mmCIF file of C-alpha atoms in Angstrom:
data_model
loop_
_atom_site.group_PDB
_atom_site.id
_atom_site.type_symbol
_atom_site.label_atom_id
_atom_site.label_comp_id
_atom_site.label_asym_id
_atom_site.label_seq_id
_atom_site.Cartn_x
_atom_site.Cartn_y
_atom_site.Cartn_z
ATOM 1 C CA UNK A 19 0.000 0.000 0.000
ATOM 2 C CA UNK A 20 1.390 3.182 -0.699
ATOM 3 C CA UNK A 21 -0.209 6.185 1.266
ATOM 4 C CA UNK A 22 0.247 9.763 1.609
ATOM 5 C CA UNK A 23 3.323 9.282 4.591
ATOM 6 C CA UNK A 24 4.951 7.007 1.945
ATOM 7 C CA UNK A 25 5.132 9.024 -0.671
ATOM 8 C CA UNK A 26 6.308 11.834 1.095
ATOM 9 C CA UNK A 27 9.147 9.975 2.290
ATOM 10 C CA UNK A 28 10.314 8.454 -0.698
ATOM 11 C CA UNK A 29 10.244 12.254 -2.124
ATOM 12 C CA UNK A 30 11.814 13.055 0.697
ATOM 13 C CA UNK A 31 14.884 10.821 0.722
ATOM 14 C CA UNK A 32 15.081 11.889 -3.243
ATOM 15 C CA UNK A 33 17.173 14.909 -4.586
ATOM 16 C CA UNK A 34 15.290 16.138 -8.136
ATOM 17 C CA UNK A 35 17.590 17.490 -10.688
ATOM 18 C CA UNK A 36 16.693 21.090 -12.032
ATOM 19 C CA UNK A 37 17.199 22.066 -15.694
ATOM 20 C CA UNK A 38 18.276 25.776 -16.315
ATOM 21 C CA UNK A 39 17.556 26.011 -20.166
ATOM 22 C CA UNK A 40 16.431 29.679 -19.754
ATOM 23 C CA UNK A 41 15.504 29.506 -23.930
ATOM 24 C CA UNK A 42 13.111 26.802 -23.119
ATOM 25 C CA UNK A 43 8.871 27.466 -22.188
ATOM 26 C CA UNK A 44 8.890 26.679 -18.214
ATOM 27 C CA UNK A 45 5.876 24.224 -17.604
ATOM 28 C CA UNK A 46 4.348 21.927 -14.730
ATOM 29 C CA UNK A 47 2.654 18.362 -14.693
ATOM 30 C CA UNK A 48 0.765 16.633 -11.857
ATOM 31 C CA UNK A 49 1.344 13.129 -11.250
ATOM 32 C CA UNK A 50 -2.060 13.427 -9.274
ATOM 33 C CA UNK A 51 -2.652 10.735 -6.903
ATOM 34 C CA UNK A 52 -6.289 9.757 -5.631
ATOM 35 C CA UNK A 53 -7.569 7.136 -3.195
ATOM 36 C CA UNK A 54 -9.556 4.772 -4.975
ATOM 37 C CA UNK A 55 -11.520 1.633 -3.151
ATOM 38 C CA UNK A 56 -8.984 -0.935 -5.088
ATOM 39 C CA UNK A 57 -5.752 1.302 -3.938
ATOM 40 C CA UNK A 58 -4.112 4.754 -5.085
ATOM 41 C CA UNK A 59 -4.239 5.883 -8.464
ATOM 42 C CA UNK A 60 -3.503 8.649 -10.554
ATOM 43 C CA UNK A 61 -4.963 10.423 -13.284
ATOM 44 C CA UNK A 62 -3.809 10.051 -17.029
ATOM 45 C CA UNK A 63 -5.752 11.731 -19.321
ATOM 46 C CA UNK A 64 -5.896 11.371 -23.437
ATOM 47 C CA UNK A 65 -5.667 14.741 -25.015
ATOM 48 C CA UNK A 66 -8.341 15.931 -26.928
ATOM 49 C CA UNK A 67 -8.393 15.247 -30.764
ATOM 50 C CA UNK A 68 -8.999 18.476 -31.551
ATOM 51 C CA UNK A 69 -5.895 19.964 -30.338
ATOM 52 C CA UNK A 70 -3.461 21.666 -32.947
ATOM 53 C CA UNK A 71 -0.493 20.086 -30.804
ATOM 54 C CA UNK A 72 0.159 16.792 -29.204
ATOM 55 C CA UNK A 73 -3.756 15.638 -30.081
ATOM 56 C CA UNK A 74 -5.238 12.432 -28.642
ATOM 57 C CA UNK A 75 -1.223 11.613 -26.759
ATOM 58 C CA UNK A 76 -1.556 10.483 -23.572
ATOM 59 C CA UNK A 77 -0.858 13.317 -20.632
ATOM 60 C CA UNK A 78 -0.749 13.736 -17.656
ATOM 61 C CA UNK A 79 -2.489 17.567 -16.185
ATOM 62 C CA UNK A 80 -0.807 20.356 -16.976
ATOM 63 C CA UNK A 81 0.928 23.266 -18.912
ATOM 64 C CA UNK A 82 2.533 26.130 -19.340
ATOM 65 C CA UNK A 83 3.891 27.974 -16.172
ATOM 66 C CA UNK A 84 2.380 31.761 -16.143
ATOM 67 C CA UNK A 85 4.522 34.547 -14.802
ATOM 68 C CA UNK A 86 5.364 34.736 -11.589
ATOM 69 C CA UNK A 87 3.933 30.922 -10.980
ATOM 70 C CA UNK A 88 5.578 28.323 -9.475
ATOM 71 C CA UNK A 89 5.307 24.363 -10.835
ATOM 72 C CA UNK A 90 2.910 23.545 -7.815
ATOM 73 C CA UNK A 91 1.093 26.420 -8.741
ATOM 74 C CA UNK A 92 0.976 25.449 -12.604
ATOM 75 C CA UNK A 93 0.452 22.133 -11.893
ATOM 76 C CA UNK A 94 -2.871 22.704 -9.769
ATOM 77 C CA UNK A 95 -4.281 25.062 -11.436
ATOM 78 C CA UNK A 96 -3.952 23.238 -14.942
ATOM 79 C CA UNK A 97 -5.554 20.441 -12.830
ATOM 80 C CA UNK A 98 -8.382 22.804 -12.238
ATOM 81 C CA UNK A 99 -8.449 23.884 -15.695
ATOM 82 C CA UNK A 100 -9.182 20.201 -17.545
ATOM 83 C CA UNK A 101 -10.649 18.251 -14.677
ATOM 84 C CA UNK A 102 -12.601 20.516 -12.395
ATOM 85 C CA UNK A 103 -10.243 19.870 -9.643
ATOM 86 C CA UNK A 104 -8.894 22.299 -7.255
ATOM 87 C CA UNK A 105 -6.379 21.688 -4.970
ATOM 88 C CA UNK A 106 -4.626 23.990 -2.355
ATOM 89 C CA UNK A 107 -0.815 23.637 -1.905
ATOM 90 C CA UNK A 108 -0.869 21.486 1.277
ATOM 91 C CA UNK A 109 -1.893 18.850 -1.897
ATOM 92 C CA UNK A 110 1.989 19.355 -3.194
ATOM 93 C CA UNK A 111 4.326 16.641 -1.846
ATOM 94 C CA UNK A 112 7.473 17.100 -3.955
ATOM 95 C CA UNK A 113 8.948 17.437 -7.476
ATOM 96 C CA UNK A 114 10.900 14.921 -9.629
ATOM 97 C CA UNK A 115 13.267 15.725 -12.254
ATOM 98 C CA UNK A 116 13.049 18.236 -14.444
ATOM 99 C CA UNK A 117 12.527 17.086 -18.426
ATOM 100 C CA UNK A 118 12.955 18.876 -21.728
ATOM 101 C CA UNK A 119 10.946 18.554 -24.467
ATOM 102 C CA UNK A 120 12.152 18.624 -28.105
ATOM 103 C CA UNK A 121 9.126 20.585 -28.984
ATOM 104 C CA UNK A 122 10.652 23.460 -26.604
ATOM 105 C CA UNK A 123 9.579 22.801 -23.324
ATOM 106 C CA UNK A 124 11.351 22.281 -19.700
ATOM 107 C CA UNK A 125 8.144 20.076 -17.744
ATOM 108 C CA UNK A 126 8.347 20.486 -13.752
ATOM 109 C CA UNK A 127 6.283 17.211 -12.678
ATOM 110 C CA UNK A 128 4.826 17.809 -9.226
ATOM 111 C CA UNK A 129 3.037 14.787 -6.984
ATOM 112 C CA UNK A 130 -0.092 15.987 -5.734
ATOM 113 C CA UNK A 131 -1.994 14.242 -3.316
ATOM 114 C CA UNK A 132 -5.838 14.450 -4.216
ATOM 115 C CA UNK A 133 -7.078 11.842 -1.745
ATOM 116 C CA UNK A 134 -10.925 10.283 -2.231
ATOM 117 C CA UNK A 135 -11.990 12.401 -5.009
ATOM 118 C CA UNK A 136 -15.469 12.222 -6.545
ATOM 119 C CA UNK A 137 -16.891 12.625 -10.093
ATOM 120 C CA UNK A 138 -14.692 14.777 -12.531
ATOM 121 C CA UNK A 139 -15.643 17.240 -15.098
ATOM 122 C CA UNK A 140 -13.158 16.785 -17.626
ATOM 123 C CA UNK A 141 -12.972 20.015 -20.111
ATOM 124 C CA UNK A 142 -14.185 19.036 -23.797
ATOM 125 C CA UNK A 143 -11.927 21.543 -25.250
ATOM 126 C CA UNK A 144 -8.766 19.893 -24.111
ATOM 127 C CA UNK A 145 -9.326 16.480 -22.773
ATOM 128 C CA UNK A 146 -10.695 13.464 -24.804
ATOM 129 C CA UNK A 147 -10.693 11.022 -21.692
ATOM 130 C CA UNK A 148 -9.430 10.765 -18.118
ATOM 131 C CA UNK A 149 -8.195 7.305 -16.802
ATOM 132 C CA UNK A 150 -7.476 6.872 -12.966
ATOM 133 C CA UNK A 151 -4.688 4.028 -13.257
ATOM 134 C CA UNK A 152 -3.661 1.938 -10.711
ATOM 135 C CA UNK A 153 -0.136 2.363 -9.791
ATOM 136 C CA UNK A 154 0.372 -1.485 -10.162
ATOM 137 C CA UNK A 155 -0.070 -0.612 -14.067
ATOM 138 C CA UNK A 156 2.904 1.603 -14.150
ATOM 139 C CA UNK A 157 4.910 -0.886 -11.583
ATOM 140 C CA UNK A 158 6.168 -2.523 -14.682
ATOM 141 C CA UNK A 159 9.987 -2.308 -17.113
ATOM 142 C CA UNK A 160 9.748 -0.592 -19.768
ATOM 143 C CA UNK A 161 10.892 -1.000 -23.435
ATOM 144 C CA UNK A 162 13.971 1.393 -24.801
ATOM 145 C CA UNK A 163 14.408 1.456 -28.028
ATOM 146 C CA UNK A 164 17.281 2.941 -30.556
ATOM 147 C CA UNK A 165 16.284 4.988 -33.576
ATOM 148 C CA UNK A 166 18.829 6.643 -36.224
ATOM 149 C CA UNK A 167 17.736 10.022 -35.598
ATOM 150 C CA UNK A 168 18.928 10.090 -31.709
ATOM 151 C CA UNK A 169 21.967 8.429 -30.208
ATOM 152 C CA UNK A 170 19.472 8.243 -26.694
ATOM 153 C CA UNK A 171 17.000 5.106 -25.898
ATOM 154 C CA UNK A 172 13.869 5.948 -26.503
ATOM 155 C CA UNK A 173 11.605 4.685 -23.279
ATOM 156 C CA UNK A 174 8.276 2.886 -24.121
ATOM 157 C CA UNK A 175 5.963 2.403 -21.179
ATOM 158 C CA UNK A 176 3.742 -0.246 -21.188
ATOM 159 C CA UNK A 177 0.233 0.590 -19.994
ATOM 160 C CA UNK A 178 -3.651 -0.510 -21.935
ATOM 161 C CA UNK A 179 -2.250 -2.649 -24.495
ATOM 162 C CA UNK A 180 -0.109 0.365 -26.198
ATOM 163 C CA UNK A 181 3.033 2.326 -25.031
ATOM 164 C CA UNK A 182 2.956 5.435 -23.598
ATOM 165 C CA UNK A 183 6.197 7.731 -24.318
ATOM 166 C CA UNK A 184 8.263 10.346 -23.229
ATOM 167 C CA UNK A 185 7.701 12.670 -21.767
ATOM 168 C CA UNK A 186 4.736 11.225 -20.091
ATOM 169 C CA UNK A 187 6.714 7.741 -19.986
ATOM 170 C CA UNK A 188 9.616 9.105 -18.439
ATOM 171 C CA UNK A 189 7.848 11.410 -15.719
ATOM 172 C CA UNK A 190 6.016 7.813 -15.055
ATOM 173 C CA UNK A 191 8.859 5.642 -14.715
ATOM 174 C CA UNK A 192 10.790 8.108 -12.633
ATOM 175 C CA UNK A 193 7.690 7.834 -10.280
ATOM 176 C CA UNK A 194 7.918 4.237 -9.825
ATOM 177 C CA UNK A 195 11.229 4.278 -9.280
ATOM 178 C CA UNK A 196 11.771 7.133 -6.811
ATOM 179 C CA UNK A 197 8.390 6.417 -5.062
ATOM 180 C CA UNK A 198 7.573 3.143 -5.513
ATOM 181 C CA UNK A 199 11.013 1.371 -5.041
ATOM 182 C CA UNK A 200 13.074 4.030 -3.285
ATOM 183 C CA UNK A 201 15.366 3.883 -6.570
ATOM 184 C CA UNK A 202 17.678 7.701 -7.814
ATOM 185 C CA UNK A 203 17.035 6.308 -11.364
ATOM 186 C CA UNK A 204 17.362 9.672 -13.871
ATOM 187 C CA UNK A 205 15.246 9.917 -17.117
ATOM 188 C CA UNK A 206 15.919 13.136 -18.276
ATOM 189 C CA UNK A 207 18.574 11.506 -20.613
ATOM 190 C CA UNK A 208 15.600 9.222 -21.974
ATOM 191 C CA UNK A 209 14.211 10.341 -25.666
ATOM 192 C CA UNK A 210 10.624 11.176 -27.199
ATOM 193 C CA UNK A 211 9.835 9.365 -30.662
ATOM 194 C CA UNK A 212 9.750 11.470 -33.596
ATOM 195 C CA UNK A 213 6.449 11.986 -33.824
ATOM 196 C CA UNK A 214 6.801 14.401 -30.627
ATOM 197 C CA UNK A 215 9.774 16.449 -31.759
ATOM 198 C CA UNK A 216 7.425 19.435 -32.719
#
């Protein structure tokens, strides 16, 4: 069982690696963990297929940080923004390791703990579906694979029959790692398939 104390230790006991790419867009993700009668979750959502960027990829809340924010902040309120969830800042437990994007990003991921939480009210406009996964799904090796355009493995994560990728996939398996086996393991190395470069 992992609770609220546990994660909080584990994020504790873990030292997240910054990236200062000051020509990089500064942005936040929640890995948004919710009590569920089967065990803890968290929420993955689809992105909606009418989005100019990214459309139908799997995602995990979140966006780009607004001045003066910082990631908790994004994170929660782009929670609030395409679920209808609102969370204060005693939600925030911690931060993993910064990622950067190809398409021009630097993604904070922040764990927020949501607790019981009821029926959500996804936004239409920029969410196709919203999944709460068990974390047992993600408590799995991935695949990394080589591809001519990128001397770095790209990481495949195995979840619903398909793979989810980075950066979702890497924020992911750095969560199991770090929180779910107490492992330092870095992904920030790990690539995105072509597909996502823009």
């Amino acid at each position: 069982m992992t609770g609220r104390s546990d994660v909080v230790a584990a994020l504790a006991a873990f030292t997240p690696r910054p990236i200062d790419r000051p020509e990089l867009t500064r942005s936040a993700v929640g890995i948004v963990l919710v009590e569920e009668p089967e065990g803890p979750a968290f929420l993955l959502t689809r992105r909606a297929s009418t989005l100019r960027r990214h459309s139908g990829q799997w995602a995990l809340p979140g966006g780009r940080t607004d001045p003066g924010e910082g990631p908790g902040e994004t994170a929660r309120r782009e929670l609030f923004e395409e679920l209808g969830l609102g969370l204060d800042d005693s939600a925030e437990l911690g931060v993993l390791d910064d990622y950067a994007t190809r398409s021009g990003y630097v993604i904070t991921p922040v764990v927020l703990w949501a607790g019981p939480v009821g029926e959500l009210t996804p936004n239409p406009d920029e969410v196709g579906a919203v999944h709460r996964v068990p974390l047992s799904l993600i408590d799995v090796e991935p695949r990394f694979l080589t591809i001519p355009e990128s001397d770095a493995p790209v990481i495949q994560l195995p979840l619903f029959d398909r793979f989810v990728h980075a950066p979702t996939g890497a924020v992911l398996h750095q969560f199991r790692e770090v929180v779910l086996h107490g492992r330092a393991t870095r992904v920030a190395h790990l690539e995105q398939p072509v597909f996502a470069w823009r």
